[in-house]
Coordinates of C-alpha atoms and ligand atoms in Angstrom, one line a residue:
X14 CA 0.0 0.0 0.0
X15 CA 1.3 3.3 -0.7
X16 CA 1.4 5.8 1.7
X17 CA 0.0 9.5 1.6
X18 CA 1.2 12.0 3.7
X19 CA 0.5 15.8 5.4
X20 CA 1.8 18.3 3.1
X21 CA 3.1 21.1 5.7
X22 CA 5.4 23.9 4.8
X23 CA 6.2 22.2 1.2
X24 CA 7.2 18.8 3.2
X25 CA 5.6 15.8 2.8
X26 CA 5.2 14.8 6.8
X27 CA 4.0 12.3 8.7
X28 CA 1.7 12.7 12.0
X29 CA 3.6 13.7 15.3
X30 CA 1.9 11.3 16.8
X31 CA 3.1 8.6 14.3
X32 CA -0.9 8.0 13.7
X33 CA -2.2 6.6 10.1
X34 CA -5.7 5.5 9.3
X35 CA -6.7 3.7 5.7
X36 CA -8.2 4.4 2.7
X37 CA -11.1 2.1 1.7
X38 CA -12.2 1.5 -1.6
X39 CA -15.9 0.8 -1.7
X40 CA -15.7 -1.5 -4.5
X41 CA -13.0 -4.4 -3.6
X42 CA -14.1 -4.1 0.3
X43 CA -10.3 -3.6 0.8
X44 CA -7.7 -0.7 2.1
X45 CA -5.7 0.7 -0.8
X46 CA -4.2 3.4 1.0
X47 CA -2.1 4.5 3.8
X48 CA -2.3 8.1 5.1
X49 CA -1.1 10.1 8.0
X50 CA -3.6 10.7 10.5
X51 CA -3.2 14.2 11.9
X52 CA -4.6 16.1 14.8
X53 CA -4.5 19.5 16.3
X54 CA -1.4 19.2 16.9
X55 CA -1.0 18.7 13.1
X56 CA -3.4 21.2 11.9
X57 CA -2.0 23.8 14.3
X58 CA 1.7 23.0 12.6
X59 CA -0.2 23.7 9.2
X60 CA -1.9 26.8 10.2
X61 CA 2.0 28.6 11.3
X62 CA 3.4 27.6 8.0
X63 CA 0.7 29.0 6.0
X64 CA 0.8 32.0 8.3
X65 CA 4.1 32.6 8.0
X66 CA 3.6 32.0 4.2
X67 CA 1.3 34.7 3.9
X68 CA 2.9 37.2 7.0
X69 CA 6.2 37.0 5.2
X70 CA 6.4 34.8 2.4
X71 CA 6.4 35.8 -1.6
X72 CA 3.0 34.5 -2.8
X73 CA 0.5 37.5 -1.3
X74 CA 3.5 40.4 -2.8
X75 CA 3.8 38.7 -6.1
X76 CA 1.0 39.8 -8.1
X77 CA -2.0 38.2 -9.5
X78 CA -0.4 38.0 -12.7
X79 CA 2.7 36.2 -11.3
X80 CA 0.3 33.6 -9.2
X81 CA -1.7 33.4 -12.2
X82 CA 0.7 32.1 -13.9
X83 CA 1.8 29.3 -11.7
X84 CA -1.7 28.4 -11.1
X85 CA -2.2 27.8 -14.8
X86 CA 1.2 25.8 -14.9
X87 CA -0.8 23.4 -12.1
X88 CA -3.8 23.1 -13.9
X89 CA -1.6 22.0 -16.7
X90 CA 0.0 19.6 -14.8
X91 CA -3.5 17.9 -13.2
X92 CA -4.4 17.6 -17.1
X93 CA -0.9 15.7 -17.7
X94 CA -1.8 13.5 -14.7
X95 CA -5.4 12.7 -15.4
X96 CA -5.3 9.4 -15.2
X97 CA -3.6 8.6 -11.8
X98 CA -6.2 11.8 -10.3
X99 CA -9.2 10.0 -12.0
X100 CA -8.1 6.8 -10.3
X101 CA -7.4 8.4 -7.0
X102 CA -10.9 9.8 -6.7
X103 CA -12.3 6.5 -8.1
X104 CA -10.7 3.9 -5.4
X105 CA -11.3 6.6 -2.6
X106 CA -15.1 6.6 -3.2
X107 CA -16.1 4.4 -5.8
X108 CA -17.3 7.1 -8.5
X109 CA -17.1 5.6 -11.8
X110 CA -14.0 6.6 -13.6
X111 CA -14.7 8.4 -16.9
X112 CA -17.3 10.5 -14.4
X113 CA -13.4 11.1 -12.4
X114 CA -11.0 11.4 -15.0
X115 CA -13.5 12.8 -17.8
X116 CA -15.6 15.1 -15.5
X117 CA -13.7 16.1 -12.3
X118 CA -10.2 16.1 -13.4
X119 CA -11.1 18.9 -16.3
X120 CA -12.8 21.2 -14.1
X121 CA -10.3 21.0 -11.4
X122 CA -8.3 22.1 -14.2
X123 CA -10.7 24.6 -15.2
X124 CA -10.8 25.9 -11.6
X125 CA -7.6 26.5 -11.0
X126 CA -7.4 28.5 -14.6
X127 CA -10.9 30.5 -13.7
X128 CA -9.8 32.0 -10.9
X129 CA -6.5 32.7 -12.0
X130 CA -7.9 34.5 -15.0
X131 CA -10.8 36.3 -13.0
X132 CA -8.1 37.7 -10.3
X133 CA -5.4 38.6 -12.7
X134 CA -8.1 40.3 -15.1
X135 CA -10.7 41.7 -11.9
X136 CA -11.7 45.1 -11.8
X137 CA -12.5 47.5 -9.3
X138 CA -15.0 50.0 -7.7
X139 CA -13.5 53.9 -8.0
X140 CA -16.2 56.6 -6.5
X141 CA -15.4 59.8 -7.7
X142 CA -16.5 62.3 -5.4
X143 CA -17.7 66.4 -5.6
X144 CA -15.6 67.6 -2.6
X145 CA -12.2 67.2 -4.3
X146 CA -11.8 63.6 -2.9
X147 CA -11.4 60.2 -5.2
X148 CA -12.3 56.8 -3.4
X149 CA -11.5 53.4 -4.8
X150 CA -11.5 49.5 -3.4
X151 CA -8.5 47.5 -3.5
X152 CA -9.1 43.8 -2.9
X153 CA -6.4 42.2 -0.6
X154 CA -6.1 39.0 0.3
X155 CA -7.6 37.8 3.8
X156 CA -4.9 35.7 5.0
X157 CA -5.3 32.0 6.3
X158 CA -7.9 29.6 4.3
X159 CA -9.0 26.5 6.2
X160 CA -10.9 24.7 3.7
X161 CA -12.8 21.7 4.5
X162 CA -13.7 19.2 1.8
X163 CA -16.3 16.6 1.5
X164 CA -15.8 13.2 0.0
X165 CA -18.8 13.3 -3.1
X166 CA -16.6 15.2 -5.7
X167 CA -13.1 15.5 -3.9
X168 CA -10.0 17.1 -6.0
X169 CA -13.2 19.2 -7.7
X170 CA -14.7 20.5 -4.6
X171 CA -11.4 20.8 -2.9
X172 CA -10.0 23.0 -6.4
X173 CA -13.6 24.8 -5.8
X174 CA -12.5 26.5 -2.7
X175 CA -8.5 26.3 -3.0
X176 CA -8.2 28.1 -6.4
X177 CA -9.8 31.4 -5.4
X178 CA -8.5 31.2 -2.2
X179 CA -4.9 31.2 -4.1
X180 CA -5.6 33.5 -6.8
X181 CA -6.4 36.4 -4.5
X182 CA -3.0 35.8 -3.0
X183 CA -4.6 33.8 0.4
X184 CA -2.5 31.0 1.9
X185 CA -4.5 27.7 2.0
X186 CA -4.5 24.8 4.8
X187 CA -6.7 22.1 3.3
X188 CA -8.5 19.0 5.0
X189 CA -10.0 17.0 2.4
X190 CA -12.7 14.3 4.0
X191 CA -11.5 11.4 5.4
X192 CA -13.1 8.8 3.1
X193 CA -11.1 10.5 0.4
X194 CA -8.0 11.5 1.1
X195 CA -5.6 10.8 -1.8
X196 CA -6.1 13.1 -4.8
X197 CA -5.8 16.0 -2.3
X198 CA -2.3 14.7 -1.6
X199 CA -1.1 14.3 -5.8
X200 CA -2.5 17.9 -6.1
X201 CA -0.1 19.1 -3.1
X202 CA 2.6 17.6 -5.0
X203 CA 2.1 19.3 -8.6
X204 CA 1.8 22.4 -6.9
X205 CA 5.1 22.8 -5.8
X206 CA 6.3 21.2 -9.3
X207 CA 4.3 24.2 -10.5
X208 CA 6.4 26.5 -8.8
X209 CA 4.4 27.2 -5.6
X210 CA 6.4 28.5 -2.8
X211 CA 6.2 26.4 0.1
X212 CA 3.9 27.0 3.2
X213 CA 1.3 28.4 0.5
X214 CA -1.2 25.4 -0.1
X215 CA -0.7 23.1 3.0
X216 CA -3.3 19.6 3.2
X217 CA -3.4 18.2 6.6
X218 CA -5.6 14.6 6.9
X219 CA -7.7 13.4 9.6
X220 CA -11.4 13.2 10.9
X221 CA -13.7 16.3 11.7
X222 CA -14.7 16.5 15.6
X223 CA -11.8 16.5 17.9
X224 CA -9.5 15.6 15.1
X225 CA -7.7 18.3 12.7
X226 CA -10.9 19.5 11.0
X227 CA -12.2 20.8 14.1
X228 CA -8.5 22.2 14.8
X229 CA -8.4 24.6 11.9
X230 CA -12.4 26.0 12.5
X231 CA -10.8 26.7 16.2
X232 CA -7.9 28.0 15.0
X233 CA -7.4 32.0 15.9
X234 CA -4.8 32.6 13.1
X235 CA -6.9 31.2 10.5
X236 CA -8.9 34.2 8.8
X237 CA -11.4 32.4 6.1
X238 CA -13.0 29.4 7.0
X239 CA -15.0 27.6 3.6
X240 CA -16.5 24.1 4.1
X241 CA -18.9 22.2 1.8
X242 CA -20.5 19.0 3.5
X243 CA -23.8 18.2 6.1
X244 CA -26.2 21.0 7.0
X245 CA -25.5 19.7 10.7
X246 CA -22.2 19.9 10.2
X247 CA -22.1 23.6 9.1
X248 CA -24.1 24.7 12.0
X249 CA -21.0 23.3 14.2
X250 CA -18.1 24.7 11.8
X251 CA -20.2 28.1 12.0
X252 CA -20.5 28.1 15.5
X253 CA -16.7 27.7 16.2
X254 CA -16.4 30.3 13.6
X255 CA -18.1 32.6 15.6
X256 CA -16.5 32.7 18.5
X257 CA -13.2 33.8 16.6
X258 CA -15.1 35.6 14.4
X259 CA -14.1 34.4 11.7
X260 CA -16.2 34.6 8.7
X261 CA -17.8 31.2 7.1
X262 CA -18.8 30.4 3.7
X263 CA -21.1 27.1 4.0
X264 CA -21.9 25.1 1.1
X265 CA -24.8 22.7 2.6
X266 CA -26.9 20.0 2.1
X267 CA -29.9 20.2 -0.6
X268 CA -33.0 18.2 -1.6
X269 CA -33.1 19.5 -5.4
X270 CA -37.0 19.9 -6.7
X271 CA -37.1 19.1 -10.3
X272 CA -40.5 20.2 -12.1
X273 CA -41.6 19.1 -15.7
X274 CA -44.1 20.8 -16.9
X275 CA -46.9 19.2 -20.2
X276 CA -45.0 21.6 -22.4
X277 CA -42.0 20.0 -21.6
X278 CA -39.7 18.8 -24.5
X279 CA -40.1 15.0 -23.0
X280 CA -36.7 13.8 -24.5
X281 CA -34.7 16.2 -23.3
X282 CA -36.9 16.6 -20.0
X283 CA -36.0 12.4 -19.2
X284 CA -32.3 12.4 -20.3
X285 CA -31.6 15.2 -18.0
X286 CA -33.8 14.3 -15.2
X287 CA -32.0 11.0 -15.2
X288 CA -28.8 12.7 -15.0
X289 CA -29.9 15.3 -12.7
X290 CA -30.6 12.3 -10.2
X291 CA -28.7 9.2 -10.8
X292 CA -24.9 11.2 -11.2
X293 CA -22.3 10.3 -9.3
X294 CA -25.1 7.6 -7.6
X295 CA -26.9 10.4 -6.2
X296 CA -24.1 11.3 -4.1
X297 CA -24.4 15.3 -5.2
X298 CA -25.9 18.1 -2.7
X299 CA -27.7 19.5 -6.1
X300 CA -29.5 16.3 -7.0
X301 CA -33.0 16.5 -8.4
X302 CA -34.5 13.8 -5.7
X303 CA -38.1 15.2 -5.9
X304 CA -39.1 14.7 -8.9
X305 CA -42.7 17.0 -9.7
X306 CA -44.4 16.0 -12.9
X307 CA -47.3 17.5 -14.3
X308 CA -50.4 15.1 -14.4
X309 CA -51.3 15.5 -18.3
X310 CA -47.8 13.6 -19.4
X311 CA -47.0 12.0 -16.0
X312 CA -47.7 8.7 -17.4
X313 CA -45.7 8.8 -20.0
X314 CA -42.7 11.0 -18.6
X315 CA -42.8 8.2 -15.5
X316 CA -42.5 5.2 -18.3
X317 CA -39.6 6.9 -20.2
X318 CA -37.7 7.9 -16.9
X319 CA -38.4 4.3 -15.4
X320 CA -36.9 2.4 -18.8
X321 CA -34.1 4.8 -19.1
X322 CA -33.2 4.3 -15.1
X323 CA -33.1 0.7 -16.0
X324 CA -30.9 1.3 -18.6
X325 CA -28.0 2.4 -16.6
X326 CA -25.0 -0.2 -15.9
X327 CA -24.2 -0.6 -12.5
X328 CA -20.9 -2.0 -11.7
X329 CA -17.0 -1.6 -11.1
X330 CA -16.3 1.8 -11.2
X331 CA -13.0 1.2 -12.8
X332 CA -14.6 0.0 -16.0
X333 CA -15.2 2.5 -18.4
X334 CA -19.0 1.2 -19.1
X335 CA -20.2 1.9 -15.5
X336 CA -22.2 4.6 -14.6
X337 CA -23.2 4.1 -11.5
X338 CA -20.5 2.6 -8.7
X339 CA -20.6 1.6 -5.1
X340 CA -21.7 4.1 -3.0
X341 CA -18.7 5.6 -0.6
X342 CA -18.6 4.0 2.5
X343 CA -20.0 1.1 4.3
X344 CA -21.5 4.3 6.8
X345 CA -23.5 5.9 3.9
X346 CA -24.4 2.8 2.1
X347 CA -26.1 1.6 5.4
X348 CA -27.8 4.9 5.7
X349 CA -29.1 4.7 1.8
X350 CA -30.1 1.2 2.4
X351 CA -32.2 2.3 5.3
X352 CA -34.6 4.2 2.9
X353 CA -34.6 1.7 0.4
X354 CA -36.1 -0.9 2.8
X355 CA -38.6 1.4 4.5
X356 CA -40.3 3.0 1.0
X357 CA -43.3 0.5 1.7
X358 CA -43.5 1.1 5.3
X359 CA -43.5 5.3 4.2
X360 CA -46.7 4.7 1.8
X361 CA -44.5 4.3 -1.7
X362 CA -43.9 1.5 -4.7
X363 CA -40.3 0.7 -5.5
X364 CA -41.0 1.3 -9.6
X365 CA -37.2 0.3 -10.2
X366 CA -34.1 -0.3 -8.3
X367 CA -33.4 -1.0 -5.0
X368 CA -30.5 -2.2 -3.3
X369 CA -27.6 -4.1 -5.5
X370 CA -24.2 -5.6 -5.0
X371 CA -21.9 -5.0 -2.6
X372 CA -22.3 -1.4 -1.6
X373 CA -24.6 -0.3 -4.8
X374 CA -27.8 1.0 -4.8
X375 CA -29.5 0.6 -8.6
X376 CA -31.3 3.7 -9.4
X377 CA -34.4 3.6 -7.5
X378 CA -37.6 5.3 -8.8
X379 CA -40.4 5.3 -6.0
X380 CA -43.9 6.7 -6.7
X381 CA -47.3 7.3 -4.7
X382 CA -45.4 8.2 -1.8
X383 CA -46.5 11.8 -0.3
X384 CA -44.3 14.7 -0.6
X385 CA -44.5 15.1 3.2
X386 CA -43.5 11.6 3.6
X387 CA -38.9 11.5 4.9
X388 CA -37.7 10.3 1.6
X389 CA -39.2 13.2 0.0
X390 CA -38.0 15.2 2.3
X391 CA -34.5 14.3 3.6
X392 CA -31.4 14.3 2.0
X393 CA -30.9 10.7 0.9
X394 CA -27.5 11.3 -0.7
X395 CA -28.1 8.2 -3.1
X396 CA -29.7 7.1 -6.4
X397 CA -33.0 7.2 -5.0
X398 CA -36.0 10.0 -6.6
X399 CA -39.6 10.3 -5.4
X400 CA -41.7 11.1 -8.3
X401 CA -45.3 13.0 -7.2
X402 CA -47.6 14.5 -9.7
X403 CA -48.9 18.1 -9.9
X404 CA -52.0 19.7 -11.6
X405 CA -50.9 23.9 -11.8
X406 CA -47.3 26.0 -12.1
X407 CA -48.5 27.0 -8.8
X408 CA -48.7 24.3 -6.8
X409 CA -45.9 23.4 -8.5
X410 CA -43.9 26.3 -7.3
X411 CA -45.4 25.5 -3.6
X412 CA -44.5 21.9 -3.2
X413 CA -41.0 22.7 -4.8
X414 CA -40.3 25.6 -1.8
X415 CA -41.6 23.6 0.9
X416 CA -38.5 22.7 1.8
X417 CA -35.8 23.8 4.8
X418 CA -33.2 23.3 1.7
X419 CA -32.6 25.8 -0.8
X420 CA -29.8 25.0 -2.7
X421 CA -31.1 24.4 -6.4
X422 CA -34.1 23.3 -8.6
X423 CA -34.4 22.4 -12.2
X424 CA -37.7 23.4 -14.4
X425 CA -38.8 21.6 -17.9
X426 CA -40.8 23.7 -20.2
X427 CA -40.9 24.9 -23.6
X428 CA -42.8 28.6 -22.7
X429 CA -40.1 30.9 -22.5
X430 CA -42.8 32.9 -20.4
X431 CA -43.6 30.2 -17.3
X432 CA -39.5 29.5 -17.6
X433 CA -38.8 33.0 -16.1
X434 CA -41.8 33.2 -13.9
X435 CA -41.1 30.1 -12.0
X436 CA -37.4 31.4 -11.8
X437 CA -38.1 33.5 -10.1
X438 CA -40.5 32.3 -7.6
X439 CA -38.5 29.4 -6.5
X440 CA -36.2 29.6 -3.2
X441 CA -33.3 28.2 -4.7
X442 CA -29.5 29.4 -5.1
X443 CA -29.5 28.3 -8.9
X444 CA -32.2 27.2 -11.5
X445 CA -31.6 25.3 -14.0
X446 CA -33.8 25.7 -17.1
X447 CA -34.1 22.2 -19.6
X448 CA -30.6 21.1 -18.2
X449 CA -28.5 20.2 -15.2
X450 CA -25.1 21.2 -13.9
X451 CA -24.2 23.0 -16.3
X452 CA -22.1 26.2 -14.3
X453 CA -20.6 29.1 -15.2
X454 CA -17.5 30.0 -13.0
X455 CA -18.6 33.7 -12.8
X456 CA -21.9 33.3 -11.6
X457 CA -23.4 32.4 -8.1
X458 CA -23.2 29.0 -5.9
X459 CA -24.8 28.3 -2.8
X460 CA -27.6 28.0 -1.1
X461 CA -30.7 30.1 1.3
X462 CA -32.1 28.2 4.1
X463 CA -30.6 24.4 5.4
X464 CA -28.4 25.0 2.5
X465 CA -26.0 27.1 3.8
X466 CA -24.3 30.5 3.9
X467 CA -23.0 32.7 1.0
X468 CA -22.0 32.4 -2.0
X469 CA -19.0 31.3 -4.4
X470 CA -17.8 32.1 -7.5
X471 CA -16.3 35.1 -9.9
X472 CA -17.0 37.9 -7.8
X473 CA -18.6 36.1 -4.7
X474 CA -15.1 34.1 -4.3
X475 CA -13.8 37.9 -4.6
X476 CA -16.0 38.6 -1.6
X477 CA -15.0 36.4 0.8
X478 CA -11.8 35.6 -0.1
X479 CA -10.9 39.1 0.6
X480 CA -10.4 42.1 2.6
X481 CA -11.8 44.8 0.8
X482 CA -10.5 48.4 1.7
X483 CA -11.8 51.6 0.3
X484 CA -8.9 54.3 -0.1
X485 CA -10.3 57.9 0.3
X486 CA -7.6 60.4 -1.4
X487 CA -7.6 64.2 -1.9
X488 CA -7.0 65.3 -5.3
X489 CA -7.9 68.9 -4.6
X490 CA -5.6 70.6 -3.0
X491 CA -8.2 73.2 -2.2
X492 CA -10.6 70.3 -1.3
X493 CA -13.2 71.0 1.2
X494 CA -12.3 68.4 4.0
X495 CA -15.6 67.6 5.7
Ligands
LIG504 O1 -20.3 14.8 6.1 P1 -19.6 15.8 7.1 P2 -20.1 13.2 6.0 C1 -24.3 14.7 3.5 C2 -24.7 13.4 3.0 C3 -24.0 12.4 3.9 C4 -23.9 13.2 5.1 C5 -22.7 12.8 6.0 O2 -26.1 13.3 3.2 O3 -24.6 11.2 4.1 O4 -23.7 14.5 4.7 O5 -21.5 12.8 5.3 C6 -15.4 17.4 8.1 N1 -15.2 20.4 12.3 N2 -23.2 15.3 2.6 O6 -20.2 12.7 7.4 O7 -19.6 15.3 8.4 C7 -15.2 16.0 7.7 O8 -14.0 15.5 8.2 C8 -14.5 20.5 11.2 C9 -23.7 16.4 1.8 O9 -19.0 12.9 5.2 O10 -20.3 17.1 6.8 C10 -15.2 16.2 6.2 O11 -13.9 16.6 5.8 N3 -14.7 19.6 10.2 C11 -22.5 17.2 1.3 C12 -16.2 17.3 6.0 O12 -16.3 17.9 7.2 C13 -15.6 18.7 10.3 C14 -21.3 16.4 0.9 C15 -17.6 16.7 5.6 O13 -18.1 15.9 6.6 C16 -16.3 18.5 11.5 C17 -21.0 15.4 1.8 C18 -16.1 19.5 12.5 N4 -16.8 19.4 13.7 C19 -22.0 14.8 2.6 N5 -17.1 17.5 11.3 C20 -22.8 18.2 0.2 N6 -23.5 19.3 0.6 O14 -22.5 18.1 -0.9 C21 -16.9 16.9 10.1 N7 -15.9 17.6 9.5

């Protein structure tokens, strides 16, 4: 077994304590990995190096177009080592590999160039003022990231949060999730091949509560804290945010409402609601897992979805015709499995799927259950979709916000009209209209309610990456100074 380590102050170190745990892969039921198990004690050692990185260090003084620069020389490097990434990812949680290296790989890439593009390229705010005075906004790095990862789309999620943090000049101490620990690692490595000065981007590993994730939220030196994972988790990671206060970005939990409407293009309305749901087995905060279809075609849509869900080959993720692999951990697939076997006992029918080999669910599509019932209203985290009917575009609208989650929804219709109206009515961070995750880097992500705090991307990441300071100067000598 090879063996991952911390990656502190451009060193690849071991725990103090000597501790290691393994890395599991979900589809062989065997440990492929050995990695350093760190603590506070660890997670404090990577908090000094990336403060002395940014207190004294080159990488905040160098310019965005400097960082930029390296930051582009990574990405090209995480294109050049697809393959071993992909496969990281893959044996670490099981997600099929051309979703790893065809999907996550790319945009990690396409992070990492975003941001440095967006900082090197950003504008800012000048206010020209009548009493002889000229203000402006410089955007300054905050300091200290912590960033903590989850395990459903690692080296992407983890590239989400690390490459805006970087291209604003931060210094970063990473803590990807414990089930998936690996890729994180590989990415530490081409970074200094890229040319990034040690102490900048630090990864320590380990578990959440009183292990090194709960270190760095604690942590006083740390200024940015940005986590993606559980809604009950943020609440925690906010609250020990707090008391330093030190400001949290919270990427949360969802429970995706996806509406298709009679006017609905039906072929494009099936393929994408079957993507929207059954990706990465379900295991996506964005998944469309209530799935509201309007009564005139819900016969129809329900036969089309149901053949198509079928359709989908279930299997190894390391061969290149599975699409959907075990799910992550023996933890999560007990807690999928635990809906699966109670849809009866909550009022549904099980129209397809149900539990497979191993740790795989097969995409499950339940109907007649009521949208009040848990599995309409939790976040399963697995290949599983309620489908209910609807008669109007509003009740639509009012079963799709009655929700403590508002992190997305997706609409199917063919009146350009009803598209915008229901836009806009729905409590959701993003819409999408006929499609699914299809982003653009600039725009907004994240979530109102149970979903989380903030937002991230373009500008947003310029927000809370950032210290903004307005500069007030007199031009006038003869300026009036009230
Ligand atoms: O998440 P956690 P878990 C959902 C999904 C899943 C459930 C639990 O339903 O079944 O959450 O998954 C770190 N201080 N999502 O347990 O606990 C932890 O080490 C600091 C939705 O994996 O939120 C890991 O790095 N850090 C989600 C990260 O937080 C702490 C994606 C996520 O772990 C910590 C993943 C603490 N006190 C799961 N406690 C989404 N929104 O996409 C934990 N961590």
């Amino acid at each position: 077994m090879e063996f991952y380590s911390h990656m502190i102050d451009g060193e690849e170190v071991a725990s103090l304590s000597g501790a290691t745990f393994s890395s599991f892969d979900p589809h062989t039921h065997q440990d492929w990995a050995e990695i350093a198990l760190g603590d506070g004690s660890d997670a404090d050692r990577a908090v000094t190096a990336a403060r002395r990185a940014f207190d004294t260090g080159p990488w905040p003084r160098m310019g965005a177009a400097e960082r930029g620069r390296i930051l582009h020389r990574l990405a090209d490097l995480i294109e050049a080592h697809a393959d071993d990434l992909g496969m990281a990812d893959t044996r670490d949680m099981g997600k099929p590999i051309t979703q790893s290296r065809g999907n996550d790989v790319p945009r990690t890439a396409a992070n990492f160039r975003f941001f440095a593009d967006h900082a090197r390229l950003s504008t800012s705010e000048a206010y020209p003022m009548d009493t002889g005075h000229h203000a402006y906004t410089r955007y300054g790095p905050a300091g200290v990231v912590a960033a903590i990862a989850p395990w459903n789309f690692p080296m992407m999620l983890e590239s989400w949060k690390v490459a805006p943090a970087l291209a604003w000049g931060n210094t970063v101490v990473l803590k990807p999730a414990e089930d998936t620990p690996v890729s994180a690692t590989l990415i530490a490595r081409l970074a200094l091949e890229a040319g990034m000065p040690p102490g900048v981007f630090n990864v320590v590993h380990g578990y959440g509560p009183d292990s090194a994730g709960q270190a760095l939220t604690e942590n006083p030196a740390v200024d940015r804290i940005t986590f993606t994972g559980e809604s009950g988790t943020g609440r925690v990671i906010a609250a020990a945010g707090a008391r330093n206060l030190t400001p949290v970005s919270l990427e949360l939990g969802g429970k995706g409402a996806n509406l298709v409407f009679a006017d609905a293009d039906l072929d494009n309305a099936v393929e994408w609601s079957i993507r929207a749901v059954f990706t990465n087995s379900g295991q996506v905060c964005l998944a469309g897992s209530r799935l509201y279809v309007q009564r005139e075609i819900y016969d129809e849509f329900l036969a089309r979805f149901v053949a198509a869900a079928d359709a989908m080959v279930v299997g190894d993720p390391k061969d290149e015709a599975t699409q959907i692999g075990p799910l992550a951990s023996a933890e999560h697939h007990a807690k999928v499995a635990g809906y699966v076997d109670t849809i009866t006992e909550q009022g549904g029918t099980l129209r397809t799927g149900g539990l497979g080999e191993g740790w795989t669910v097969r995409p499950t599509v339940i109907t007649g259950m009521d949208h009040k019932a848990r599995h309409a209203r939790e976040e399963i985290f697995g290949p599983v979709v309620v489908v209910i009917p609807f008669s109007t575009e509003a009740e639509a609208v009012e079963l799709a916000n009655d929700t403590t989650y508002g992190l997305n929804a997706m609409l199917f219709t063919e009146n350009l009209h009803r598209a915008h109206r229901v836009s806009a009515a729905l409590r959701a961070g993003t819409v999408w209209v006929n499609c699914f995750f299809v982003r653009d880097l600039r725009a907004p992500f994240g979530g109102a309610g149970d979903s989380g705090i903030g937002r991230e991307g373009g500008t947003f990441s310029r927000e809370f990456f950032t210290e903004p300071k307005a500069v007030v100067m007199q031009i006038d000598e003869a300026a009036d100074s009230r």
